[in-house]
mmCIF file with all atom_site columns, C-alpha atoms in Angstrom:
data_model
loop_
_atom_site.group_PDB
_atom_site.id
_atom_site.type_symbol
_atom_site.label_atom_id
_atom_site.label_alt_id
_atom_site.label_comp_id
_atom_site.label_asym_id
_atom_site.label_entity_id
_atom_site.label_seq_id
_atom_site.pdbx_PDB_ins_code
_atom_site.Cartn_x
_atom_site.Cartn_y
_atom_site.Cartn_z
_atom_site.occupancy
_atom_site.B_iso_or_equiv
_atom_site.pdbx_formal_charge
_atom_site.auth_seq_id
_atom_site.auth_comp_id
_atom_site.auth_asym_id
_atom_site.auth_atom_id
_atom_site.pdbx_PDB_model_num
ATOM 1  C CA . MET A 1 1  ? -43.217 8.769   -40.745 1.00 83.00 ? 1  MET A CA 1
ATOM 2  C CA . PRO A 1 2  ? -42.327 12.418  -40.756 1.00 87.00 ? 2  PRO A CA 1
ATOM 3  C CA . ASP A 1 3  ? -39.049 13.356  -42.877 1.00 85.00 ? 3  ASP A CA 1
ATOM 4  C CA . GLY A 1 4  ? -37.208 14.860  -39.840 1.00 89.00 ? 4  GLY A CA 1
ATOM 5  C CA . ASP A 1 5  ? -37.674 11.746  -37.845 1.00 94.00 ? 5  ASP A CA 1
ATOM 6  C CA . ARG A 1 6  ? -36.822 9.746   -41.103 1.00 93.00 ? 6  ARG A CA 1
ATOM 7  C CA . GLU A 1 7  ? -33.730 11.795  -41.382 1.00 92.00 ? 7  GLU A CA 1
ATOM 8  C CA . LEU A 1 8  ? -32.558 11.336  -37.591 1.00 92.00 ? 8  LEU A CA 1
ATOM 9  C CA . LEU A 1 9  ? -33.330 7.333   -37.977 1.00 92.00 ? 9  LEU A CA 1
ATOM 10 C CA . LEU A 1 10 ? -31.219 6.984   -41.145 1.00 90.00 ? 10 LEU A CA 1
ATOM 11 C CA . ASN A 1 11 ? -28.442 9.098   -39.335 1.00 87.00 ? 11 ASN A CA 1
ATOM 12 C CA . TYR A 1 12 ? -28.678 6.805   -36.372 1.00 87.00 ? 12 TYR A CA 1
ATOM 13 C CA . LEU A 1 13 ? -28.448 3.653   -38.401 1.00 87.00 ? 13 LEU A CA 1
ATOM 14 C CA . ALA A 1 14 ? -25.655 5.196   -40.491 1.00 84.00 ? 14 ALA A CA 1
ATOM 15 C CA . ILE A 1 15 ? -23.568 5.731   -37.307 1.00 81.00 ? 15 ILE A CA 1
ATOM 16 C CA . GLY A 1 16 ? -24.452 2.360   -35.731 1.00 79.00 ? 16 GLY A CA 1
ATOM 17 C CA . ILE A 1 17 ? -23.297 0.593   -38.860 1.00 80.00 ? 17 ILE A CA 1
ATOM 18 C CA . HIS A 1 18 ? -19.987 2.678   -39.053 1.00 75.00 ? 18 HIS A CA 1
ATOM 19 C CA . PRO A 1 19 ? -19.088 4.254   -35.900 1.00 75.00 ? 19 PRO A CA 1
ATOM 20 C CA . PRO A 1 20 ? -17.154 7.299   -36.039 1.00 80.00 ? 20 PRO A CA 1
ATOM 21 C CA . PRO A 1 21 ? -13.154 7.159   -35.731 1.00 89.00 ? 21 PRO A CA 1
ATOM 22 C CA . PRO A 1 22 ? -11.916 7.595   -32.230 1.00 93.00 ? 22 PRO A CA 1
ATOM 23 C CA . THR A 1 23 ? -11.235 11.381  -31.495 1.00 96.00 ? 23 THR A CA 1
ATOM 24 C CA . ARG A 1 24 ? -7.626  12.826  -30.918 1.00 98.00 ? 24 ARG A CA 1
ATOM 25 C CA . GLU A 1 25 ? -8.116  12.860  -27.325 1.00 98.00 ? 25 GLU A CA 1
ATOM 26 C CA . GLU A 1 26 ? -9.264  9.037   -27.406 1.00 97.00 ? 26 GLU A CA 1
ATOM 27 C CA . LEU A 1 27 ? -6.163  8.220   -29.388 1.00 97.00 ? 27 LEU A CA 1
ATOM 28 C CA . LEU A 1 28 ? -3.877  9.912   -27.211 1.00 98.00 ? 28 LEU A CA 1
ATOM 29 C CA . ARG A 1 29 ? -5.121  8.319   -24.151 1.00 98.00 ? 29 ARG A CA 1
ATOM 30 C CA . GLN A 1 30 ? -4.969  4.667   -25.640 1.00 98.00 ? 30 GLN A CA 1
ATOM 31 C CA . GLN A 1 31 ? -1.353  5.448   -26.728 1.00 98.00 ? 31 GLN A CA 1
ATOM 32 C CA . PHE A 1 32 ? -0.358  6.856   -23.201 1.00 98.00 ? 32 PHE A CA 1
ATOM 33 C CA . GLU A 1 33 ? -2.067  3.468   -21.643 1.00 98.00 ? 33 GLU A CA 1
ATOM 34 C CA . LYS A 1 34 ? -0.090  1.564   -23.897 1.00 98.00 ? 34 LYS A CA 1
ATOM 35 C CA . ASP A 1 35 ? 3.209   3.313   -23.233 1.00 98.00 ? 35 ASP A CA 1
ATOM 36 C CA . LEU A 1 36 ? 2.628   3.169   -19.653 1.00 98.00 ? 36 LEU A CA 1
ATOM 37 C CA . ALA A 1 37 ? 1.876   -0.400  -19.704 1.00 98.00 ? 37 ALA A CA 1
ATOM 38 C CA . ALA A 1 38 ? 4.976   -1.192  -21.668 1.00 97.00 ? 38 ALA A CA 1
ATOM 39 C CA . SER A 1 39 ? 7.091   0.810   -19.470 1.00 97.00 ? 39 SER A CA 1
ATOM 40 C CA . ARG A 1 40 ? 5.666   -1.059  -16.257 1.00 97.00 ? 40 ARG A CA 1
ATOM 41 C CA . ASP A 1 41 ? 6.671   -4.357  -17.964 1.00 97.00 ? 41 ASP A CA 1
ATOM 42 C CA . GLN A 1 42 ? 10.175  -3.147  -18.820 1.00 96.00 ? 42 GLN A CA 1
ATOM 43 C CA . LYS A 1 43 ? 10.766  -2.146  -15.180 1.00 95.00 ? 43 LYS A CA 1
ATOM 44 C CA . GLN A 1 44 ? 9.151   -5.649  -13.901 1.00 95.00 ? 44 GLN A CA 1
ATOM 45 C CA . ARG A 1 45 ? 11.491  -7.553  -16.110 1.00 95.00 ? 45 ARG A CA 1
ATOM 46 C CA . LYS A 1 46 ? 14.597  -5.445  -15.059 1.00 93.00 ? 46 LYS A CA 1
ATOM 47 C CA . ALA A 1 47 ? 13.889  -6.077  -11.417 1.00 91.00 ? 47 ALA A CA 1
ATOM 48 C CA . ASN A 1 48 ? 13.167  -9.803  -12.078 1.00 92.00 ? 48 ASN A CA 1
ATOM 49 C CA . ASP A 1 49 ? 16.436  -10.168 -13.950 1.00 91.00 ? 49 ASP A CA 1
ATOM 50 C CA . ALA A 1 50 ? 18.204  -8.179  -11.086 1.00 87.00 ? 50 ALA A CA 1
ATOM 51 C CA . ALA A 1 51 ? 16.609  -10.773 -8.666  1.00 86.00 ? 51 ALA A CA 1
ATOM 52 C CA . ARG A 1 52 ? 17.592  -13.752 -10.718 1.00 87.00 ? 52 ARG A CA 1
ATOM 53 C CA . ARG A 1 53 ? 21.246  -12.445 -10.715 1.00 87.00 ? 53 ARG A CA 1
ATOM 54 C CA . ALA A 1 54 ? 21.405  -11.828 -7.055  1.00 85.00 ? 54 ALA A CA 1
ATOM 55 C CA . GLN A 1 55 ? 20.128  -15.483 -6.275  1.00 84.00 ? 55 GLN A CA 1
ATOM 56 C CA . GLY A 1 56 ? 22.741  -16.913 -8.424  1.00 74.00 ? 56 GLY A CA 1
ATOM 57 C CA . LYS A 1 57 ? 25.496  -15.192 -6.445  1.00 62.00 ? 57 LYS A CA 1
ATOM 58 C CA . LYS A 1 58 ? 24.631  -16.897 -3.061  1.00 52.00 ? 58 LYS A CA 1
#
């Protein structure tokens, strides 16, 4: 195998074993999605609590 091809293969295998860490943009996107889901859950819980209180006042 030519030296250039061997080097490419070794680099490919090294990355396959240990993938590169996520980029800053990926980390920010993941954090945004997590925060958005938490916000939606909190709003849903508040709406459910208000509905339960309203039902109890009949």
